[in-house]
Short mmCIF file of C-alpha atoms and ligand atoms in Angstrom, two decimals:
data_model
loop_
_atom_site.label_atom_id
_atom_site.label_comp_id
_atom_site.label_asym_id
_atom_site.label_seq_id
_atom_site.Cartn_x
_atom_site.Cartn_y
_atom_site.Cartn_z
CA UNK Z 22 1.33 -24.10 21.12
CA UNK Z 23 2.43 -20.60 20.07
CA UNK Z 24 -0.21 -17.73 20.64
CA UNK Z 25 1.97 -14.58 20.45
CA UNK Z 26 2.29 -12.83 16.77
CA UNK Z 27 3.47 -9.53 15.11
CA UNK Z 28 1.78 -8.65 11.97
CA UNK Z 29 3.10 -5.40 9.84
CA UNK Z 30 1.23 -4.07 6.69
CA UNK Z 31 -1.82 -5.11 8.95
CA UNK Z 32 -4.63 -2.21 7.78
CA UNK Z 33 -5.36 -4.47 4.75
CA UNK Z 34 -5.29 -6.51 2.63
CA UNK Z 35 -3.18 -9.84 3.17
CA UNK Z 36 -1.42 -8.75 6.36
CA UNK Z 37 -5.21 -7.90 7.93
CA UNK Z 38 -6.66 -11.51 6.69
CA UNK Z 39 -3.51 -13.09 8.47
CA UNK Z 40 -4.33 -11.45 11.48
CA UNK Z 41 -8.18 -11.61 11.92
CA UNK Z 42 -7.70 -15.34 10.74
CA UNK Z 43 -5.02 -15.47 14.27
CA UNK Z 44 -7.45 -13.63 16.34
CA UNK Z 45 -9.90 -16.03 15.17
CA UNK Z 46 -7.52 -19.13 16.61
CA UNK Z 47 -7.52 -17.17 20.34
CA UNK Z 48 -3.97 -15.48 19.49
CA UNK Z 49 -2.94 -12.06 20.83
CA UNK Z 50 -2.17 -10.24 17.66
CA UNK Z 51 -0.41 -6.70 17.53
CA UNK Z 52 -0.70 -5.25 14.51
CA UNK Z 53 1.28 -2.63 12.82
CA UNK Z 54 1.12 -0.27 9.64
CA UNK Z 55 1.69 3.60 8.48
CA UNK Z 56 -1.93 3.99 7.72
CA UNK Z 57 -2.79 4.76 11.66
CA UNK Z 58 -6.78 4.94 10.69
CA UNK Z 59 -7.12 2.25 8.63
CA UNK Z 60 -5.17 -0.10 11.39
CA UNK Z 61 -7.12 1.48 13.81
CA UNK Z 62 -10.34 -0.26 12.08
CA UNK Z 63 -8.41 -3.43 12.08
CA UNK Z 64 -7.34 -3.64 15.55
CA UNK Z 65 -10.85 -2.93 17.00
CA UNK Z 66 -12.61 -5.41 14.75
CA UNK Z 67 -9.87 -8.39 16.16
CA UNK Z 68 -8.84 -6.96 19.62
CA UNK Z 69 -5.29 -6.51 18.45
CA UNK Z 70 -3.26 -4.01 19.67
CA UNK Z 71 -2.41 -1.25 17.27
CA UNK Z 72 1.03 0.38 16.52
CA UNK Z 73 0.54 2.63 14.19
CA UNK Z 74 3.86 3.48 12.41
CA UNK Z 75 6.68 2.88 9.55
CA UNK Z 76 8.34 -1.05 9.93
CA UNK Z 77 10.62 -0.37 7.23
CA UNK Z 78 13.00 2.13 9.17
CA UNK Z 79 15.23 1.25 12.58
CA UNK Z 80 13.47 3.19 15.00
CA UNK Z 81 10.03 2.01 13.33
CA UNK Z 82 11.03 -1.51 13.84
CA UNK Z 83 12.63 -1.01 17.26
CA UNK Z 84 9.77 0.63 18.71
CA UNK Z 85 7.55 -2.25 17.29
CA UNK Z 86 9.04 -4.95 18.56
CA UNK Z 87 9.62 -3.46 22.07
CA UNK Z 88 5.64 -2.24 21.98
CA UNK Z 89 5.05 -6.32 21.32
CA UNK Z 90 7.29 -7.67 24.04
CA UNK Z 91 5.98 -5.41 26.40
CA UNK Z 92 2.34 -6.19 25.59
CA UNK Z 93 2.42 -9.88 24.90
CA UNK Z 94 5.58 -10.61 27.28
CA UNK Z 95 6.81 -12.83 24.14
CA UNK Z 96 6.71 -12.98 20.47
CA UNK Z 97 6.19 -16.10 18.46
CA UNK Z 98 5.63 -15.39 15.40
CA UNK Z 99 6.66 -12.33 13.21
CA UNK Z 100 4.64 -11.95 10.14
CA UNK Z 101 7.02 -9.50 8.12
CA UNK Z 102 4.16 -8.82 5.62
CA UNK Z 103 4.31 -4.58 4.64
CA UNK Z 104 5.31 -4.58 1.30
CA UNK Z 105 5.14 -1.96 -1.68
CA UNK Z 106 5.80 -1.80 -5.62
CA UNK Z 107 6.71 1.30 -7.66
CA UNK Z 108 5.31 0.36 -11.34
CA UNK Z 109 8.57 1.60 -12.49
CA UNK Z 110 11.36 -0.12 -14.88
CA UNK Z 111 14.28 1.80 -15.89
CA UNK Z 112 12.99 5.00 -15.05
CA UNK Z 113 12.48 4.48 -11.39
CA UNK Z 114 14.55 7.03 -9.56
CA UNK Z 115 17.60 6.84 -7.22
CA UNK Z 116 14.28 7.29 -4.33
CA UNK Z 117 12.22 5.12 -5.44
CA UNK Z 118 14.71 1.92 -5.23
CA UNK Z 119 15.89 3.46 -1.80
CA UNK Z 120 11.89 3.18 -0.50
CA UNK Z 121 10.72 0.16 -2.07
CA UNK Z 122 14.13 -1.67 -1.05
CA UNK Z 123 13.88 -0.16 2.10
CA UNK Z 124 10.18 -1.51 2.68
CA UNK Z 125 10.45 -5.14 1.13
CA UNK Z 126 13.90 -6.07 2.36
CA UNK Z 127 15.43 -4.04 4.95
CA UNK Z 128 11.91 -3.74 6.77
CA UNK Z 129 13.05 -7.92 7.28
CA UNK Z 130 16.56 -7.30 8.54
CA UNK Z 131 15.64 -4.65 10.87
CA UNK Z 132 13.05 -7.01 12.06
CA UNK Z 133 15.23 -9.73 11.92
CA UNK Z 134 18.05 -7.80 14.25
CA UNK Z 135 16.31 -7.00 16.92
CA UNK Z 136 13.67 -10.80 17.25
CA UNK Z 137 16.55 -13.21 16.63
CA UNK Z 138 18.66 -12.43 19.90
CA UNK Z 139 15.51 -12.76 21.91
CA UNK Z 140 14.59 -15.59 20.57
CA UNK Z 141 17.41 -17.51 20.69
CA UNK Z 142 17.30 -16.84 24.20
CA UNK Z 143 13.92 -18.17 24.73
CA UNK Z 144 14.82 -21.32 22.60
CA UNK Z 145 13.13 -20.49 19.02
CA UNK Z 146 10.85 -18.41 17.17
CA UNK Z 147 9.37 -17.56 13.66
CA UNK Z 148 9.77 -15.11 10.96
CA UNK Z 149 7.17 -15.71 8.38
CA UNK Z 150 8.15 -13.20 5.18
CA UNK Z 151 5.73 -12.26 2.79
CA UNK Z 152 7.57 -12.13 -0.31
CA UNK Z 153 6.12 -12.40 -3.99
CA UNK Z 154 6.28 -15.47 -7.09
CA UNK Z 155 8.25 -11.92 -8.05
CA UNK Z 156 10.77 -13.39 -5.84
CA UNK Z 157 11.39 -16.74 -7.48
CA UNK Z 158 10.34 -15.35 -11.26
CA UNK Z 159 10.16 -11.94 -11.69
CA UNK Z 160 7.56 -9.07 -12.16
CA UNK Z 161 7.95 -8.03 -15.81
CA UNK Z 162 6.77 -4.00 -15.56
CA UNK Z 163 8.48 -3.40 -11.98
CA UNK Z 164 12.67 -3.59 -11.48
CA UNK Z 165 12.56 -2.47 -8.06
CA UNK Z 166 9.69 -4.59 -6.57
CA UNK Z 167 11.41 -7.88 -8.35
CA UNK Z 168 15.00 -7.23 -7.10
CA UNK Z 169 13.56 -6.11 -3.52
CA UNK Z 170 11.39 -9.58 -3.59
CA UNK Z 171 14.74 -11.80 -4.58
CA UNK Z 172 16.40 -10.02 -1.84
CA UNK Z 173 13.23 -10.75 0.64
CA UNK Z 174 13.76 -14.34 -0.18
CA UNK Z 175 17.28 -14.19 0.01
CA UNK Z 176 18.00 -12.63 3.12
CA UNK Z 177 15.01 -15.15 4.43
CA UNK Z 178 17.29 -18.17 2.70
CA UNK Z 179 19.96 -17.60 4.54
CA UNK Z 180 18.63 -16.85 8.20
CA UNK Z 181 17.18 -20.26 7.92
CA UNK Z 182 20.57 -21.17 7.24
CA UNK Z 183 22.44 -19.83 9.28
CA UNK Z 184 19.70 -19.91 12.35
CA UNK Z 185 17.31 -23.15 11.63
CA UNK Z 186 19.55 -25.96 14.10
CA UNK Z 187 19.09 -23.05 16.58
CA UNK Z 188 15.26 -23.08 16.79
CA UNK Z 189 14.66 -20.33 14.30
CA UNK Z 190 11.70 -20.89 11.83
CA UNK Z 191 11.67 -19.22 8.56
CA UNK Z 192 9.56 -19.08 5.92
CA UNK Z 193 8.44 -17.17 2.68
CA UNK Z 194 4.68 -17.09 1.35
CA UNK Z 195 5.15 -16.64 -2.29
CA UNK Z 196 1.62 -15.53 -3.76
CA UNK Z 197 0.68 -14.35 -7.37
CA UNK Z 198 -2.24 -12.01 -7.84
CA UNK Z 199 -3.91 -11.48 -4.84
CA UNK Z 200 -6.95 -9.55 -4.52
CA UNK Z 201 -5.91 -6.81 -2.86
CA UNK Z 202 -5.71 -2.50 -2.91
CA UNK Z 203 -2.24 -3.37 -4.25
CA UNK Z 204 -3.37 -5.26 -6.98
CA UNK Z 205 -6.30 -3.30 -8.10
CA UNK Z 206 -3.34 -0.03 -8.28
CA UNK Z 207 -1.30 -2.27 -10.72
CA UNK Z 208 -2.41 0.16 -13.35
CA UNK Z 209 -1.24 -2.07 -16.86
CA UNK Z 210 0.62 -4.75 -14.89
CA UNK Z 211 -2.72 -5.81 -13.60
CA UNK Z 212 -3.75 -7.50 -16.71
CA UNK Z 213 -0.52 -9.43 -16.26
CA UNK Z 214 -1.19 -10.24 -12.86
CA UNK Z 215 -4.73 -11.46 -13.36
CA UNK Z 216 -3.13 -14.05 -16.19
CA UNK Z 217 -3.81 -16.73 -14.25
CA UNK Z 218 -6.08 -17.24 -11.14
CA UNK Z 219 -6.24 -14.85 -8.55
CA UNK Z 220 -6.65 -15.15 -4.76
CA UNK Z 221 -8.27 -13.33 -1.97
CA UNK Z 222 -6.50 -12.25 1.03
CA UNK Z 223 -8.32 -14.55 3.26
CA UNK Z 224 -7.14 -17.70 0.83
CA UNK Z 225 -3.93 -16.50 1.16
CA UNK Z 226 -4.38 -15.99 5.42
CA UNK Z 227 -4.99 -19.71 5.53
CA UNK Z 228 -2.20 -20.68 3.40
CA UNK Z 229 -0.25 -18.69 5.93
CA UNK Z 230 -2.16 -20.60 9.19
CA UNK Z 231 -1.57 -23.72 7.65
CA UNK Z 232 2.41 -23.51 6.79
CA UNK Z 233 2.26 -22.68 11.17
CA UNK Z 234 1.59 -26.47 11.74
CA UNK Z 235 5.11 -27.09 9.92
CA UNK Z 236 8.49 -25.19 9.00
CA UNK Z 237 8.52 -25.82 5.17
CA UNK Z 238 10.40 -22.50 3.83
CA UNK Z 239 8.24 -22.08 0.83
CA UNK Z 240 4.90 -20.98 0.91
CA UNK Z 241 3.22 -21.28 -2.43
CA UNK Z 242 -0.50 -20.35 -2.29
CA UNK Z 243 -0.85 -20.64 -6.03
CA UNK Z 244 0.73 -24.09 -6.79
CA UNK Z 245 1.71 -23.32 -10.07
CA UNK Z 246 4.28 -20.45 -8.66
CA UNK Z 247 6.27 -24.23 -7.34
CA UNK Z 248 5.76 -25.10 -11.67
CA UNK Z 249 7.44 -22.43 -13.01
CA UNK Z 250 10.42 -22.00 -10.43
CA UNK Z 251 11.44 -25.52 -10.84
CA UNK Z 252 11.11 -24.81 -15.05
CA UNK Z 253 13.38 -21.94 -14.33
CA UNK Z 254 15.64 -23.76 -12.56
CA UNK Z 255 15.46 -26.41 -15.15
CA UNK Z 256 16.10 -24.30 -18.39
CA UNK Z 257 16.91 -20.77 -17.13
CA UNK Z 258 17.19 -19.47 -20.97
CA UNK Z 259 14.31 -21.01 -21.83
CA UNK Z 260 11.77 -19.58 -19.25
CA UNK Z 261 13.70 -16.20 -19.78
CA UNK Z 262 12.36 -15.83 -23.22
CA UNK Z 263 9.30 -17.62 -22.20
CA UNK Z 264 9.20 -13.83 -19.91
CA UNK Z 265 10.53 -11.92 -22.82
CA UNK Z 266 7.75 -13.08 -24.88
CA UNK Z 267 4.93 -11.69 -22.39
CA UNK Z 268 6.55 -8.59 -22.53
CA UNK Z 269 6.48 -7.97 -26.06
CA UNK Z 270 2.78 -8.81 -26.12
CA UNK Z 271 2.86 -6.16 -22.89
CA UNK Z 272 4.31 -3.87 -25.42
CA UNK Z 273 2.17 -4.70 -28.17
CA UNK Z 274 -0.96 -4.00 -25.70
CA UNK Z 275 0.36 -0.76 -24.79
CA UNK Z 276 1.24 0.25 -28.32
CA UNK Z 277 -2.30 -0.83 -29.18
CA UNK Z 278 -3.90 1.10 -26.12
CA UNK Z 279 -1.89 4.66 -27.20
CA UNK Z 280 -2.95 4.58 -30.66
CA UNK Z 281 -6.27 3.34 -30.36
CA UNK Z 282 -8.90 6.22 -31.36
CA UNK Z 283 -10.38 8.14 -28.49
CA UNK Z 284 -13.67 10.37 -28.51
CA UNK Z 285 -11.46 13.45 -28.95
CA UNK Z 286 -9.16 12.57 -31.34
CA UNK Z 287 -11.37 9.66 -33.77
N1 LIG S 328 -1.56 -8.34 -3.84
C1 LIG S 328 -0.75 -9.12 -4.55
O1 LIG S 328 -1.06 -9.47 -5.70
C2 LIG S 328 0.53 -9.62 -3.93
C3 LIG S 328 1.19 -10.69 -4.56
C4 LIG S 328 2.37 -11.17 -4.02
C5 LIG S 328 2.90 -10.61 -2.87
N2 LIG S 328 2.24 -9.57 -2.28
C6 LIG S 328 2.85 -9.00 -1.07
O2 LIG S 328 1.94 -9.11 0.00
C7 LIG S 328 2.21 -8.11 0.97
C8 LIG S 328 0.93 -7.42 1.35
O3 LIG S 328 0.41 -6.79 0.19
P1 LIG S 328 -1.15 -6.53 -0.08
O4 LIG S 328 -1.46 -7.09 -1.39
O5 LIG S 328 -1.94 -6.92 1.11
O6 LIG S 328 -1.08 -4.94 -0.28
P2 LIG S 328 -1.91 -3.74 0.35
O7 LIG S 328 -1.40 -2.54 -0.35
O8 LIG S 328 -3.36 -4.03 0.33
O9 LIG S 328 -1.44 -3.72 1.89
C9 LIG S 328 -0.13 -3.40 2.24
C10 LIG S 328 -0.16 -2.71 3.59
O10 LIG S 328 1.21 -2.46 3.97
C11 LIG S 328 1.26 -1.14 4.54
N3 LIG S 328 2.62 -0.62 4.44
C12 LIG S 328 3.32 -0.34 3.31
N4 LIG S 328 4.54 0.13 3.64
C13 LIG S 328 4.60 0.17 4.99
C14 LIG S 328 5.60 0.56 5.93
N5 LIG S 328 6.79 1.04 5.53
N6 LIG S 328 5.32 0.45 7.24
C15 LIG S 328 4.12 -0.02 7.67
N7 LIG S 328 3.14 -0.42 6.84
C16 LIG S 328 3.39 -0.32 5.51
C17 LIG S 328 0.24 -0.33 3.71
O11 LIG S 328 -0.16 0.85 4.40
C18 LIG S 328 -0.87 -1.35 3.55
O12 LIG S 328 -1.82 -1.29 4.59
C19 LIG S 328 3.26 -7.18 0.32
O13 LIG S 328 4.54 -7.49 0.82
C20 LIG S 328 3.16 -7.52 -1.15
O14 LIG S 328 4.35 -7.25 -1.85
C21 LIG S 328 1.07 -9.07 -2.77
#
């Protein structure tokens, strides 16, 4: 039975309720994120080991996964969970791709490059990816949070395929809303998010504990995410202006929202 996991984006949120709910099974958890404080908090209240730091970037990653080794002596499971949106379309700069990109998809690679040799060595291992229903839809409102979230599945797509006869596990939680600091900083997309039911972290922690019993790629906390990627796949035109049609009541919202009266100028 494996008892060894990573998790990153551990301060809060999902990647915390993953790991108190492993802590809570008798695993050794490390846990890693850039907000040193908050994981601080986290790590005492599980007795995790803390590595406070950035998992997107090489030497982040490096020194994570050589802190973990070192600490656990192996590494079963790799919850590559830190994730980030910008709330931009369009008008998200050159920087903003780079970090969000950076965060939700090269943050996996990185990860991916330095746990895969190792484990192949040791016979197997697991890379659980927390990606988004942004990855199999899209996130109308955010370019560079849906195109990082395809590539977070992608990249995970084809390690299994490339890896899976070799031992390698790999597998992608796909939420929707979740009830989370993320969510509640949605700003308008929020509404959007909260269209249908939301989850909390912890529902989404034992989604994650469950899919550990097997090695089914897709994890789909919200059962209708499974719905509407097999309607896209279906009738691709059709769901797209199925999309385009939420966005123009978006737009209609907004439009509403700006011209509405305030106290100042009523
Ligand atoms: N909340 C939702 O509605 C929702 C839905 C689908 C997918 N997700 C995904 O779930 C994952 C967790 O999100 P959450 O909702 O718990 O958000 P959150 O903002 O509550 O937590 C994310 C954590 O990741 C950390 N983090 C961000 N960038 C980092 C980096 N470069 N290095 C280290 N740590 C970093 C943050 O400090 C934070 O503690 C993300 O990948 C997110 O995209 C969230």
């Amino acid at each position: 039975m494996p008892d060894t996991a990573v998790v990153t984006g551990a301060a809060r949120g999902i990647g915390r309720a993953i790991a108190v709910r492993l802590a809570r099974e008798g695993w050794q958890v490390v846990v890693a994120d850039l907000d040193a404080r908050e994981l601080e908090t986290a790590a005492e209240e599980i007795g995790a080991l803390a590595v406070p730091g950035d998992t997107s970037t090489e030497a982040g990653v490096r020194h994570l996964v050589d802190t973990a080794y070192d600490s656990l002596g192996h590494v079963d499971v790799f919850f590559a969970n830190a994730g980030i949106g910008s709330l931009a379309g369009l008008e998200a700069t050159d920087a903003q791709w780079a970090r969000v990109l950076e965060t939700n998809v090269l943050a996996h690679v990185r990860a991916a490059r330095h746990l895969v040799p190792r484990w192949l060595d040791a016979g197997g291992g697991r890379l659980v990816v927390t990606a988004s229903a942004a990855g199999l839809l899209t996130m109308l409102g955010d370019a560079p949070y849906s195109v990082s979230k395809h590539g977070a599945v992608a990249f995970a797509e084809w390690l299994s395929a490339t890896y899976r006869h070799r031992g390698i596990v790999v597998q992608a939680i796909c939420p929707q809303g979740v009830q989370t600091r993320m969510l509640d900083g949605a700003g308008p997309l929020r509404e959007l998010l909260t269209l249908d039911a939301t989850l909390t972290a912890d529902e989404v922690a034992e989604a994650a504990w469950q899919a550990l019993a097997g090695d089914d790629f897709y994890v789909l906390p919200h059962p209708d995410v499974g719905d509407y990627y097999a309607h896209r796949a279906a009738d691709p035109d059709a769901w797209l202006a199925g999309m385009n049609r939420l966005q123009q009541k978006l737009d209609q919202q907004t439009q509403q929202t700006s011209t509405a009266p305030t106290q100042e100028n009523a």
